[in-house]
Tab-separated table of C-alpha atoms and ligand atoms in Angstrom:
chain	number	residue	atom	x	y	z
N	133	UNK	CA	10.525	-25.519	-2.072
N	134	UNK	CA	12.208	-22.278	-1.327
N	135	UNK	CA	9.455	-19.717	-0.063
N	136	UNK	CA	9.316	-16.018	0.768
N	137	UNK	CA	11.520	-15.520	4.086
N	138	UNK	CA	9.092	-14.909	7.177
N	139	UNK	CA	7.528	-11.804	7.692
N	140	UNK	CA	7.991	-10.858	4.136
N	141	UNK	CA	5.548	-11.323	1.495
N	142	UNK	CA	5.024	-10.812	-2.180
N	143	UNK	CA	2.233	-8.201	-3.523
N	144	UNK	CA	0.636	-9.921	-6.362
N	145	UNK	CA	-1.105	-8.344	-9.033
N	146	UNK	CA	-4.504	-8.660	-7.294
N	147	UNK	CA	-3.554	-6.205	-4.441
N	148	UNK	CA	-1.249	-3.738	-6.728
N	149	UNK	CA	-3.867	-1.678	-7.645
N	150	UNK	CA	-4.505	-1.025	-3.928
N	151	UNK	CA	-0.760	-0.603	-3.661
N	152	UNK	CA	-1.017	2.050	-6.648
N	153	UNK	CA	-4.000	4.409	-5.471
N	154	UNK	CA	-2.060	4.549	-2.074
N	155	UNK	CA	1.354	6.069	-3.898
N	156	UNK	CA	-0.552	8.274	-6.522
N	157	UNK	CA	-3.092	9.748	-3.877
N	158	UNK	CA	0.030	10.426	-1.482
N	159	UNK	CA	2.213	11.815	-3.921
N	160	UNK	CA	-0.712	14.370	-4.850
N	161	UNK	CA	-1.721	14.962	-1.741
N	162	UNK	CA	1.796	15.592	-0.480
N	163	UNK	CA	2.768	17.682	-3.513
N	164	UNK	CA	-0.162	20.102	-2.810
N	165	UNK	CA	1.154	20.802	0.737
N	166	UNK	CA	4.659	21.905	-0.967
N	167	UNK	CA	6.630	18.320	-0.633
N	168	UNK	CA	9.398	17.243	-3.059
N	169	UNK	CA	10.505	13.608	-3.535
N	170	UNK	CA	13.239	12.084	-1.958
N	171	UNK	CA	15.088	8.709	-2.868
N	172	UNK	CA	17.780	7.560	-0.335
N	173	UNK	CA	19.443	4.227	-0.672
N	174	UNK	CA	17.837	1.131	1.509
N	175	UNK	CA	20.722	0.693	3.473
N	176	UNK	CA	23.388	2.677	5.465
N	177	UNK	CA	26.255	2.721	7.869
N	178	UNK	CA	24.633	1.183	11.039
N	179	UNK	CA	26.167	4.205	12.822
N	180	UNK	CA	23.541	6.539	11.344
N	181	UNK	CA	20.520	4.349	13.164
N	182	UNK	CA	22.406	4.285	16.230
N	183	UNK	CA	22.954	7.740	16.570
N	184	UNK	CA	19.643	8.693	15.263
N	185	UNK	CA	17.098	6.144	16.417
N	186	UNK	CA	18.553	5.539	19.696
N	187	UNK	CA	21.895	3.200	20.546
N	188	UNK	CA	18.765	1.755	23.279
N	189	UNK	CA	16.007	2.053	21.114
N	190	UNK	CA	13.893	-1.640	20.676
N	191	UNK	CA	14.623	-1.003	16.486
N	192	UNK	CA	18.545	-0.450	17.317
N	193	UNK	CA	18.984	-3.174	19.690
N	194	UNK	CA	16.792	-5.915	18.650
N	195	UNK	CA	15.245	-5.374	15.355
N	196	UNK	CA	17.601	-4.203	12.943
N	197	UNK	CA	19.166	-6.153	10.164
N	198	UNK	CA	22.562	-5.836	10.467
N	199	UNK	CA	25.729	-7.170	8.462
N	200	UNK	CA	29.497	-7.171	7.922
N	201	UNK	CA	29.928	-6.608	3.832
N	202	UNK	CA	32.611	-7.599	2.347
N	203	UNK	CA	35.376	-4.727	2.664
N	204	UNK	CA	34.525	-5.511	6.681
N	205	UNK	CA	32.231	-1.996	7.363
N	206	UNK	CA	28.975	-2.594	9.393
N	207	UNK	CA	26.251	-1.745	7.210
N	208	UNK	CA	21.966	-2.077	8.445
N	209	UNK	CA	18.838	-2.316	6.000
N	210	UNK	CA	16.907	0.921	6.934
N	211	UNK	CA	14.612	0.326	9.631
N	212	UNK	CA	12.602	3.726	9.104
N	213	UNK	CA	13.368	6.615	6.831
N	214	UNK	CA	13.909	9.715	9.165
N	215	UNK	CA	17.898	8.930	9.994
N	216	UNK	CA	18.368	8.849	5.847
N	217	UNK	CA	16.384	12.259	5.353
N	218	UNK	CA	18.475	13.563	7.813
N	219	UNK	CA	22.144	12.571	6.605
N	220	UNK	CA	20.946	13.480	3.447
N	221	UNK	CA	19.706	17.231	4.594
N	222	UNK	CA	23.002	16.998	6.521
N	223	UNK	CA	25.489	15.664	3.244
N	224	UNK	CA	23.976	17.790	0.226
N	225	UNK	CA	24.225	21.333	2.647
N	226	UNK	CA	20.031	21.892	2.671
N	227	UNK	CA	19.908	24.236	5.583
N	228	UNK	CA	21.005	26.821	3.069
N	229	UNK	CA	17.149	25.968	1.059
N	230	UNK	CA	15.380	25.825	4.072
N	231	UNK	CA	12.056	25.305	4.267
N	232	UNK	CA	13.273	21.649	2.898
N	233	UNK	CA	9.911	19.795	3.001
N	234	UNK	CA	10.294	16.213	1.303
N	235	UNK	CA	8.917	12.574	1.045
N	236	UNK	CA	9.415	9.466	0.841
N	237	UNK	CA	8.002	5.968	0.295
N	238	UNK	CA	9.545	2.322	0.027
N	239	UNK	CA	10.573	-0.515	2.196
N	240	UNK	CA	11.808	-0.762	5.555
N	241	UNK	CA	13.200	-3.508	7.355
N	242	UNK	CA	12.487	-5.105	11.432
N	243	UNK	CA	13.198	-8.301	12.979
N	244	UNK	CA	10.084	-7.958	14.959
N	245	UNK	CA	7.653	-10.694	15.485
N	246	UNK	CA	5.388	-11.174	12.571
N	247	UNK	CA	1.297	-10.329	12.762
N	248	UNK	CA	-1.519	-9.152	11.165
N	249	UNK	CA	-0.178	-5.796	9.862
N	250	UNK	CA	3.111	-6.039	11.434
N	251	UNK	CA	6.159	-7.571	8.927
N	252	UNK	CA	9.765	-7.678	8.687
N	253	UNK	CA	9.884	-6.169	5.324
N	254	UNK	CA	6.901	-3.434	4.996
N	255	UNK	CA	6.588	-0.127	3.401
N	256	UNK	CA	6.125	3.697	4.527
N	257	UNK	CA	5.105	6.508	3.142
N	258	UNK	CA	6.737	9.431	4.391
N	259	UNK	CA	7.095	13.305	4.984
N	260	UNK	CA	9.877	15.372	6.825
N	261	UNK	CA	9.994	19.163	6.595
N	262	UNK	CA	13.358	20.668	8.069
N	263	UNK	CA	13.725	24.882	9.368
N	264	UNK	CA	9.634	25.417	10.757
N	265	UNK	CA	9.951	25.825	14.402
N	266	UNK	CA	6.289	27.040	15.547
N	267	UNK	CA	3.280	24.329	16.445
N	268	UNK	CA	1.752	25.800	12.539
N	269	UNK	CA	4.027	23.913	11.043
N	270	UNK	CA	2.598	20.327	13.674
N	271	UNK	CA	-1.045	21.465	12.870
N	272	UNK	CA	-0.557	21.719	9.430
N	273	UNK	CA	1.423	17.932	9.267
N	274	UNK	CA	-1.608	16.285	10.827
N	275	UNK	CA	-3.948	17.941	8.549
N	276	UNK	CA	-2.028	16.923	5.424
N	277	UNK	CA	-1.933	13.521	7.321
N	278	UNK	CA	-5.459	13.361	7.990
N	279	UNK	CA	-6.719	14.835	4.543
N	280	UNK	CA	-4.211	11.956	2.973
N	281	UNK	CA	-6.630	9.207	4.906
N	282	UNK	CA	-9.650	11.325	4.124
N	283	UNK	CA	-9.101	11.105	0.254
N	284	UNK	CA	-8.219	7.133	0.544
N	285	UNK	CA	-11.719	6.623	2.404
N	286	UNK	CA	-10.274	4.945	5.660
N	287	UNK	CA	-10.980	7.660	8.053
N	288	UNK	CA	-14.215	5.843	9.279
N	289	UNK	CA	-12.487	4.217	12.547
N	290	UNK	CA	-9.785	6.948	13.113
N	291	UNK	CA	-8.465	9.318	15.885
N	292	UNK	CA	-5.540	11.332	16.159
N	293	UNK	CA	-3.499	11.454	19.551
N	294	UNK	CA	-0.998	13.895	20.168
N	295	UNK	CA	1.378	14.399	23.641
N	296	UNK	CA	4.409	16.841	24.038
N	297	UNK	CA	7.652	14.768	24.894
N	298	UNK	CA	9.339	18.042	26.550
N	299	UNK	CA	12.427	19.256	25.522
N	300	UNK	CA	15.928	18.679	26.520
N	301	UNK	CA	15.317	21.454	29.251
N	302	UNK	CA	12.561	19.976	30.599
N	303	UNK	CA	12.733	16.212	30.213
N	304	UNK	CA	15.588	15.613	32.401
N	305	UNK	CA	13.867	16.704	35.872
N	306	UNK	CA	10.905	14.700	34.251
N	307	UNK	CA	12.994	11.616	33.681
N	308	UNK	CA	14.237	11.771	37.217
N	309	UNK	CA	11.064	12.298	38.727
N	310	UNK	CA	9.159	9.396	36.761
N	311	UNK	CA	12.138	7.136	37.269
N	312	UNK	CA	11.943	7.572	41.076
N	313	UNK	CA	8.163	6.577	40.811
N	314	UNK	CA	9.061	3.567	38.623
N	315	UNK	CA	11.308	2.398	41.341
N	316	UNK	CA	8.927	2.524	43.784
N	317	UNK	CA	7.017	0.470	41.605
N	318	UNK	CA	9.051	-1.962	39.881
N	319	UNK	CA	7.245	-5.108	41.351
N	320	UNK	CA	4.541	-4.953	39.525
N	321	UNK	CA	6.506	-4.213	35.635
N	322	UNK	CA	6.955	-6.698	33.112
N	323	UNK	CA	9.837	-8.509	33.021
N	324	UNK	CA	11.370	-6.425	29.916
N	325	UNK	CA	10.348	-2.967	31.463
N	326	UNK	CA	12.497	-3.600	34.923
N	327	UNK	CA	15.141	-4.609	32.380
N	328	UNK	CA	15.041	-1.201	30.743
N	329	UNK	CA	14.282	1.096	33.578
N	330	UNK	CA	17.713	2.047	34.280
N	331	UNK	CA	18.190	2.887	30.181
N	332	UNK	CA	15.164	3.918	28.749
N	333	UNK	CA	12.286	4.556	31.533
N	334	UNK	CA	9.862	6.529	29.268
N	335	UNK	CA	9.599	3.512	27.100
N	336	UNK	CA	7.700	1.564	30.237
N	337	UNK	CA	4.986	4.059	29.497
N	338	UNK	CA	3.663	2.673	26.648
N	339	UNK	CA	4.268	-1.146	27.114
N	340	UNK	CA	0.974	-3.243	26.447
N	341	UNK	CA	1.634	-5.422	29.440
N	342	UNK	CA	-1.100	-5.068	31.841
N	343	UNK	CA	0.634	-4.726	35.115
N	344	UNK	CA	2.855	-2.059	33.585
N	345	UNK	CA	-0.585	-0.363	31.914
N	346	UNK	CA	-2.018	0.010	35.948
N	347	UNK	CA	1.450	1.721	37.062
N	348	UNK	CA	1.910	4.118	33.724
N	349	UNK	CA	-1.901	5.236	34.407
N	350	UNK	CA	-0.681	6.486	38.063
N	351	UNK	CA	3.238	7.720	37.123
N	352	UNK	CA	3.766	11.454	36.599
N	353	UNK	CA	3.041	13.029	33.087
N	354	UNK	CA	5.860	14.393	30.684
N	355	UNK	CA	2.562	16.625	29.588
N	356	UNK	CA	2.416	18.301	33.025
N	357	UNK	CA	5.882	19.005	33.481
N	358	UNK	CA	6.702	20.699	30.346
N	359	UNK	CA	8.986	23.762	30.882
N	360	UNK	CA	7.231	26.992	29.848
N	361	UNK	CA	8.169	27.293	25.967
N	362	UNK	CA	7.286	23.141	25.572
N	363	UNK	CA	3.805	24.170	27.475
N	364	UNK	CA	3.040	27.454	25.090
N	365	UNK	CA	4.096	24.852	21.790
N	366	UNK	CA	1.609	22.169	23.212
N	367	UNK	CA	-0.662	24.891	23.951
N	368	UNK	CA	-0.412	26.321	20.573
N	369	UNK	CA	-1.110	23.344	18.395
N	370	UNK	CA	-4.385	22.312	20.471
N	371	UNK	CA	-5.714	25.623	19.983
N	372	UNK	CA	-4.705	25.581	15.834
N	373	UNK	CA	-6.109	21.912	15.799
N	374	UNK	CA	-9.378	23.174	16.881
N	375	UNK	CA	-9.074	26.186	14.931
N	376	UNK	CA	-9.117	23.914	11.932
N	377	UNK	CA	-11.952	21.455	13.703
N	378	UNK	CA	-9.459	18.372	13.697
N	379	UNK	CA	-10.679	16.022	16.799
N	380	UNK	CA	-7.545	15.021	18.958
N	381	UNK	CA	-7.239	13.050	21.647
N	382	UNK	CA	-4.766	13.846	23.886
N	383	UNK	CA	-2.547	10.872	25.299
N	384	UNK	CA	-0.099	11.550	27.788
N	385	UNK	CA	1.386	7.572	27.801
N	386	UNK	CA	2.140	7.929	23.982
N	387	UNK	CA	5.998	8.023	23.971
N	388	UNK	CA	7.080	6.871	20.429
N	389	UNK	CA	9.718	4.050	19.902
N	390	UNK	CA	12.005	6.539	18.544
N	391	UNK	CA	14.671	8.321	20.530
N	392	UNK	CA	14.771	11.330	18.514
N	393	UNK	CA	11.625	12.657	18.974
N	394	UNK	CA	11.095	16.061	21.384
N	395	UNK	CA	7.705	18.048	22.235
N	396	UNK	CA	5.070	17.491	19.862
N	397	UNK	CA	4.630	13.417	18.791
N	398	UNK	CA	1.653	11.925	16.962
N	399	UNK	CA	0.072	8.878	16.121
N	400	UNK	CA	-3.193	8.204	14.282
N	401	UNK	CA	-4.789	4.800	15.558
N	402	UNK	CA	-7.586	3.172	13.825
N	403	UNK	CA	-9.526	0.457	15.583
N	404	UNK	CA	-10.569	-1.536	12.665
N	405	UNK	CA	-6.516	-3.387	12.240
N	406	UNK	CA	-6.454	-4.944	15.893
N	407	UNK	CA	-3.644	-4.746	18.069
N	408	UNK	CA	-1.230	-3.102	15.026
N	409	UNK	CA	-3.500	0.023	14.979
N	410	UNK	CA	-0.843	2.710	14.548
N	411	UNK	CA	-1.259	3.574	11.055
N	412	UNK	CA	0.725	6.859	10.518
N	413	UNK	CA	3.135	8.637	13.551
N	414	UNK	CA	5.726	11.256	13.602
N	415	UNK	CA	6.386	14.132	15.660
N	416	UNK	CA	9.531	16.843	16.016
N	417	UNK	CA	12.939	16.074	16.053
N	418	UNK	CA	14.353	19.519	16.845
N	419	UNK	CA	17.498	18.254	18.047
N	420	UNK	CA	18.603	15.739	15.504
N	421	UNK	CA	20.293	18.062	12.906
N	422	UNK	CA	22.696	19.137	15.216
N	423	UNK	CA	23.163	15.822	16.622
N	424	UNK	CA	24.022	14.404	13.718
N	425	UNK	CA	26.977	16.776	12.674
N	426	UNK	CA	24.874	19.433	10.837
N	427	UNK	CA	23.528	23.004	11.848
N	428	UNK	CA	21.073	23.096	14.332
N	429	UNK	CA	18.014	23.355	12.478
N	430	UNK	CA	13.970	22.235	13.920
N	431	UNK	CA	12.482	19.693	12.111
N	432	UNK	CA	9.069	17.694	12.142
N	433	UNK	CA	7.668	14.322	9.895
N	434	UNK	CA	5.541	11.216	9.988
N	435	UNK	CA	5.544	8.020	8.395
N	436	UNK	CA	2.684	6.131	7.263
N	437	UNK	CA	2.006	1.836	6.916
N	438	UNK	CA	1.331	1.252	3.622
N	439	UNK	CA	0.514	-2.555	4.559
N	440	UNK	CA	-1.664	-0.704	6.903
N	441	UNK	CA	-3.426	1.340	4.914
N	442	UNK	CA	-3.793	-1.248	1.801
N	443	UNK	CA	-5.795	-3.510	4.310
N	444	UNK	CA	-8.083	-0.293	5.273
N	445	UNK	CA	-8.106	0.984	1.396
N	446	UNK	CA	-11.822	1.366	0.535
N	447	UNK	CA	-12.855	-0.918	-2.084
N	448	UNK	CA	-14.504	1.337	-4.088
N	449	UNK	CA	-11.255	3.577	-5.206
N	450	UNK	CA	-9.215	0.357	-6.593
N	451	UNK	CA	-9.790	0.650	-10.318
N	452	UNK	CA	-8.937	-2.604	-11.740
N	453	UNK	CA	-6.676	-2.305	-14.812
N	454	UNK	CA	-8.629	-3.877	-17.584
N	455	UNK	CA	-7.412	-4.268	-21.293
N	456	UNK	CA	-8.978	-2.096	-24.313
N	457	UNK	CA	-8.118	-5.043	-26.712
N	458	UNK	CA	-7.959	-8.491	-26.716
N	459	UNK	CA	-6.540	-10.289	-29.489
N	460	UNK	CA	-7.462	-14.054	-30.008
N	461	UNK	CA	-5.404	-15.905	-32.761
N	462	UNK	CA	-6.577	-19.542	-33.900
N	463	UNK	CA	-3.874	-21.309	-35.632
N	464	UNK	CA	-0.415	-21.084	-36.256
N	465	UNK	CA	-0.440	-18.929	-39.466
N	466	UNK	CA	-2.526	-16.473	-37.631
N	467	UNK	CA	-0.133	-16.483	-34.736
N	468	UNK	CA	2.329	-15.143	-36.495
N	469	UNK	CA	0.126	-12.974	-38.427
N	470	UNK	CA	-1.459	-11.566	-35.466
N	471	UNK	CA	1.884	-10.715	-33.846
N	472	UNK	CA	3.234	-8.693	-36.915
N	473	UNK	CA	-0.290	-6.582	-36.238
N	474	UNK	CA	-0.301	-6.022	-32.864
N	475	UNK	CA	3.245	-4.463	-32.840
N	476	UNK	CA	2.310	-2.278	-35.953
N	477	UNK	CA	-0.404	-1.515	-33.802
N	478	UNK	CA	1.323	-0.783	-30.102
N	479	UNK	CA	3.572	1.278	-32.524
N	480	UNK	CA	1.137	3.453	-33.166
N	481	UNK	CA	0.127	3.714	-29.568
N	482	UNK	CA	-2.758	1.245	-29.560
N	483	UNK	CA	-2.801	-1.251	-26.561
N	484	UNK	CA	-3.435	-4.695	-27.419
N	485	UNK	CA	-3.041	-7.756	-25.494
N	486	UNK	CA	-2.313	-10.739	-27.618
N	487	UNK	CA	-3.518	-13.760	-26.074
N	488	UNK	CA	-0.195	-15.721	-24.642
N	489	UNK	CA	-1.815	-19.518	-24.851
N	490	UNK	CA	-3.650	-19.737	-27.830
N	491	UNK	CA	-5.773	-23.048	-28.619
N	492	UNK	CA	-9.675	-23.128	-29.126
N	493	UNK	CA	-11.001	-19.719	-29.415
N	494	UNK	CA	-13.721	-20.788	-27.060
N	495	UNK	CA	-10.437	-20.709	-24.048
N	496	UNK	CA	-9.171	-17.862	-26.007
N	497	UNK	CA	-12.453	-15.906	-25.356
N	498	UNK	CA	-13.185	-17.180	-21.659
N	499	UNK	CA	-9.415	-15.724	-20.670
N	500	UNK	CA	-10.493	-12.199	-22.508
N	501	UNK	CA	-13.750	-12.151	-20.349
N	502	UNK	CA	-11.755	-12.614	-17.183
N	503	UNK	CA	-9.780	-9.927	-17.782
N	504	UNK	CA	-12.750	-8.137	-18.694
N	505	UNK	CA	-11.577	-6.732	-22.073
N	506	UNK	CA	-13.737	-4.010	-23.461
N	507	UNK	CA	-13.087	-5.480	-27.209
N	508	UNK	CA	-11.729	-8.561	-28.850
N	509	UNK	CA	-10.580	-9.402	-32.296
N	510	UNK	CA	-10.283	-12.138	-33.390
N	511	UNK	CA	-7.938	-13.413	-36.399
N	512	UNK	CA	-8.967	-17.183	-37.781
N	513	UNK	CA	-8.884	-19.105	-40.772
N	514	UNK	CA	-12.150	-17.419	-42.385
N	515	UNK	CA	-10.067	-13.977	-41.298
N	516	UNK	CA	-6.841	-14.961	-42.644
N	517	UNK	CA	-7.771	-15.577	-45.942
N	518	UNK	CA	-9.996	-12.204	-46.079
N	519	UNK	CA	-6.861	-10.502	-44.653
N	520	UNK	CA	-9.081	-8.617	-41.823
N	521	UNK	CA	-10.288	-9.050	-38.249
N	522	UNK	CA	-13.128	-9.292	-36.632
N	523	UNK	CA	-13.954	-7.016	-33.559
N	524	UNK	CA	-16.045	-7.646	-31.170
N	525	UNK	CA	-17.710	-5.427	-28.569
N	526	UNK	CA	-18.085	-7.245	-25.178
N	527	UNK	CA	-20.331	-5.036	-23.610
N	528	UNK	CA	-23.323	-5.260	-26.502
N	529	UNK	CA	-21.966	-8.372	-28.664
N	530	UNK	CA	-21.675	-5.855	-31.770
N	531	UNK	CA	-19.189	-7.352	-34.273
N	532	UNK	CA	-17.868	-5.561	-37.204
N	533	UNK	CA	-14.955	-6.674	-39.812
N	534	UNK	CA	-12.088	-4.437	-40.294
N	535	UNK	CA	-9.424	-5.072	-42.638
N	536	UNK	CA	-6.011	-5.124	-41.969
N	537	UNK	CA	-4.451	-1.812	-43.927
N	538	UNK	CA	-6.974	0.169	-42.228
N	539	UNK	CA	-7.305	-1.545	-38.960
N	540	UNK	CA	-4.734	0.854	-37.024
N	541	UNK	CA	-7.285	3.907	-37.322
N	542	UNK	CA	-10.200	2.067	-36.215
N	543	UNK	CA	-8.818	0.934	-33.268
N	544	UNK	CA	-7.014	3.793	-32.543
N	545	UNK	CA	-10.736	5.420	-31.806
N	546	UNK	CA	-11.584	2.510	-29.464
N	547	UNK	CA	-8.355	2.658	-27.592
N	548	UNK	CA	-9.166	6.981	-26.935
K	1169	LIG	P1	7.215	4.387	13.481
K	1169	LIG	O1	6.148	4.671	14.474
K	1169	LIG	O2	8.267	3.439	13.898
K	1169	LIG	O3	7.849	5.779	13.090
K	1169	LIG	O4	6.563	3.849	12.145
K	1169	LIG	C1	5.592	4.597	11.461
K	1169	LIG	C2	4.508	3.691	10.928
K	1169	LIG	O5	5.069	2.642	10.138
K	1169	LIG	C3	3.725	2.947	11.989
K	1169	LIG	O6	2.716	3.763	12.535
K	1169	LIG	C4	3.142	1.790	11.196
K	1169	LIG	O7	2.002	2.217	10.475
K	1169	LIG	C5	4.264	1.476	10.231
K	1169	LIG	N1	5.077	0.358	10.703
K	1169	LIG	C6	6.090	0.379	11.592
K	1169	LIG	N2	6.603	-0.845	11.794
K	1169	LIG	C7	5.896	-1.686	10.997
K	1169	LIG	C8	5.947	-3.100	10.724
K	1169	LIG	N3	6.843	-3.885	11.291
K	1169	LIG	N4	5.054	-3.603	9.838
K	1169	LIG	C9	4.139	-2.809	9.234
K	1169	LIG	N5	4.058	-1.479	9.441
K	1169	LIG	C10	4.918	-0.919	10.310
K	1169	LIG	C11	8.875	5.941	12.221
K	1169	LIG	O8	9.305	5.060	11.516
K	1169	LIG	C12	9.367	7.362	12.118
K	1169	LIG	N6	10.487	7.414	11.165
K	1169	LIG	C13	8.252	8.300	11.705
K	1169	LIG	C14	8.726	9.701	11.598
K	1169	LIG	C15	9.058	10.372	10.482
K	1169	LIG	N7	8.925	10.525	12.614
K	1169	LIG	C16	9.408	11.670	12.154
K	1169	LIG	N8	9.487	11.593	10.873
């Protein structure tokens, strides 16, 4: 048997309806902050993650999915959705609309290892706004980010962690500085983290490894070595965070996976997913734009994990669907008859599901009830010959006859 390829799965119908309040509160929520949608294709020239992410990023170098097509050009599956919103701001000339404040939401791709809440195929939601420079425009992300998680009822076990990542002014001398302390303790990293010291030293920061975890909790700060415009942005968004009584924790070991990022970077961690427990992050890229080929412009986003957030959706918001009318046929006459009706009927805007299996109306009746069906009619022998139906209200047992010529605007009142 040919299955699902690992760390993929299917969502089946059962779990949709989770899948749906997600997208429809998101897209609400982020249209009443000012944010457009944006669809960019799932995969791209592999040069656009390298330059973006990080050419020594974990996602560039070991996770992403990578091939040759067929005219020869190296092509990846998107790992994450901030190098597309860029080449797209970049491509279609936006800094001449600026602000530029869009979204996104769809699948992304990793080769990482597979756990609870952690896939090779998952899905983000997404925001990036391009042209606000000042810590407003961080404070007002992480409210929209935190009203988002509010309205889906799984802020219970949440807190929001911020840090300042420095600029390219001030990171350097940091850099230096932590690298030289990393040196001096390199005995006690993980095996992967003396690998990357030399390349990518802020990384060792935030490794789970516990002998790494004792020297990150000693090694200088990027928070305390901010040069004086990083300091006065960190300083900014604390106070406006307050301002609008959002509690923050403040974690100066939070790096973020992603190369791009400078000064303010965010994660909100819930404790109720285990070790996965990241379920939305972002921060600035002011540097990026310009990076990539385009005018230097600032720029700040987030993504969110919808697999994430489906598992911490409350309960209570998932509406499932359930059909208006259920149509049970008995008999091959009124087969046929009954699916001449229900199209006259769906053509005049009436739902109607016509039972797909037929045979005794007592299965017939026990499929309608586990779909919960509000009404059933059902077309027989006794109903053929009278040339009518007979409707049936679940909830009270009520049954009345219609006939057929005038069936349409009876049900047309249930189905309001
Ligand atoms: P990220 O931290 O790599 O950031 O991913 C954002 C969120 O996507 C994570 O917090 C998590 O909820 C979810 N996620 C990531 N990897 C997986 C996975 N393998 N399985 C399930 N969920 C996952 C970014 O992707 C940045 N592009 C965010 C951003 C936007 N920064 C600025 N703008």
């Amino acid at each position: 048997m040919i299955t699902t390829v690992r760390g993929t799965r299917d969502i089946l119908p059962a779990e949709t309806p989770s899948w749906r309040v997600l997208e429809e509160t998101a897209r609400e929520v982020f249209a009443a902050y000012g944010y457009q949608e944006l669809r960019t294709p799932v995969f791209e020239q592999t040069a656009l993650f390298a330059r973006a992410v990080g050419a020594t990023s974990d996602i560039v170098e070991k996770e992403m999915y990578t091939f040759a097509d067929r005219g020869g050009d190296s092509l990846s599956l998107r790992p994450e959705g901030t190098a597309a919103v860029v080449r797209a701001f970049i491509e279609n000339n936006l800094h001449r609309s600026l602000p530029w404040a869009v979204y996104y939401m769809g699948p992304m791709f990793r080769y990482e290892r597979p756990q609870k809440g952690r896939y090779r195929q998952f899905h983000q939601m997404g925001c990036e706004l391009f042209g606000a420079e000042g810590p407003l425009a961080d404070a007002e992300m992480m409210a929209m980010v935190l009203r988002l998680l509010r309205r889906l009822g799984v802020d219970a076990s949440l807190t929001l962690e911020i840090n300042s990542l420095g600029c390219m002014a001030c990171r350097g001398p940091y850099r230096t500085q932590l690298f030289a302390f990393l040196q001096e303790h390199v005995a006690a990293l993980c095996e992967h983290c003396r690998q990357r010291l030399q390349r990518n030293p802020l990384r060792i920061l935030d490794c789970k490894g516990e002998g790494c975890r004792a020297v990150a909790r000693q090694a200088p700060f990027m928070k305390d070595h901010l040069c004086g415009a990083c300091a006065d942005h960190f300083q900014g968004l604390t106070t406006l965070l307050t301002a609008l009584n959002l509690p923050f924790v403040v974690n100066p070991l939070m790096v973020r996976g992603l190369d791009y990022y400078n000064r303010t970077a965010f994660e909100v961690t819930t404790t109720a997913l285990g070790a996965q427990n990241a379920v939305a992050a972002g921060g600035r890229y002011d540097g990026l734009v310009a990076e990539m080929g385009g005018q230097a412009t600032p720029a700040i986003g987030f993504a969110m994990g919808m697999e994430r957030l489906a598992l911490l959706l409350d309960a209570a918001q998932v509406k499932l669907p359930r059909p208006d009318i259920y149509l049970v046929v008995v008999g091959d006459a009124a087969s046929r008859q009954g699916l001449v009706l229900a199209e006259q009927w769906r053509e005049a805007g009436i739902p109607v599901v016509v039972d797909p299996l037929g045979g005794s109306m007592k299965s017939q009746m026990r499929r309608a009830d586990r779909l919960q069906a509000r009404f059933v009619l059902i077309l027989g022998d006794r109903e053929m010959t009278e040339q009518g139906l007979l409707l049936k209200n679940m909830a009270n047992g009520e049954q009345v006859f219609l006939k057929w010529e005038t069936a349409v605007a009876q049900l047309s009142a249930l189905a309001a």
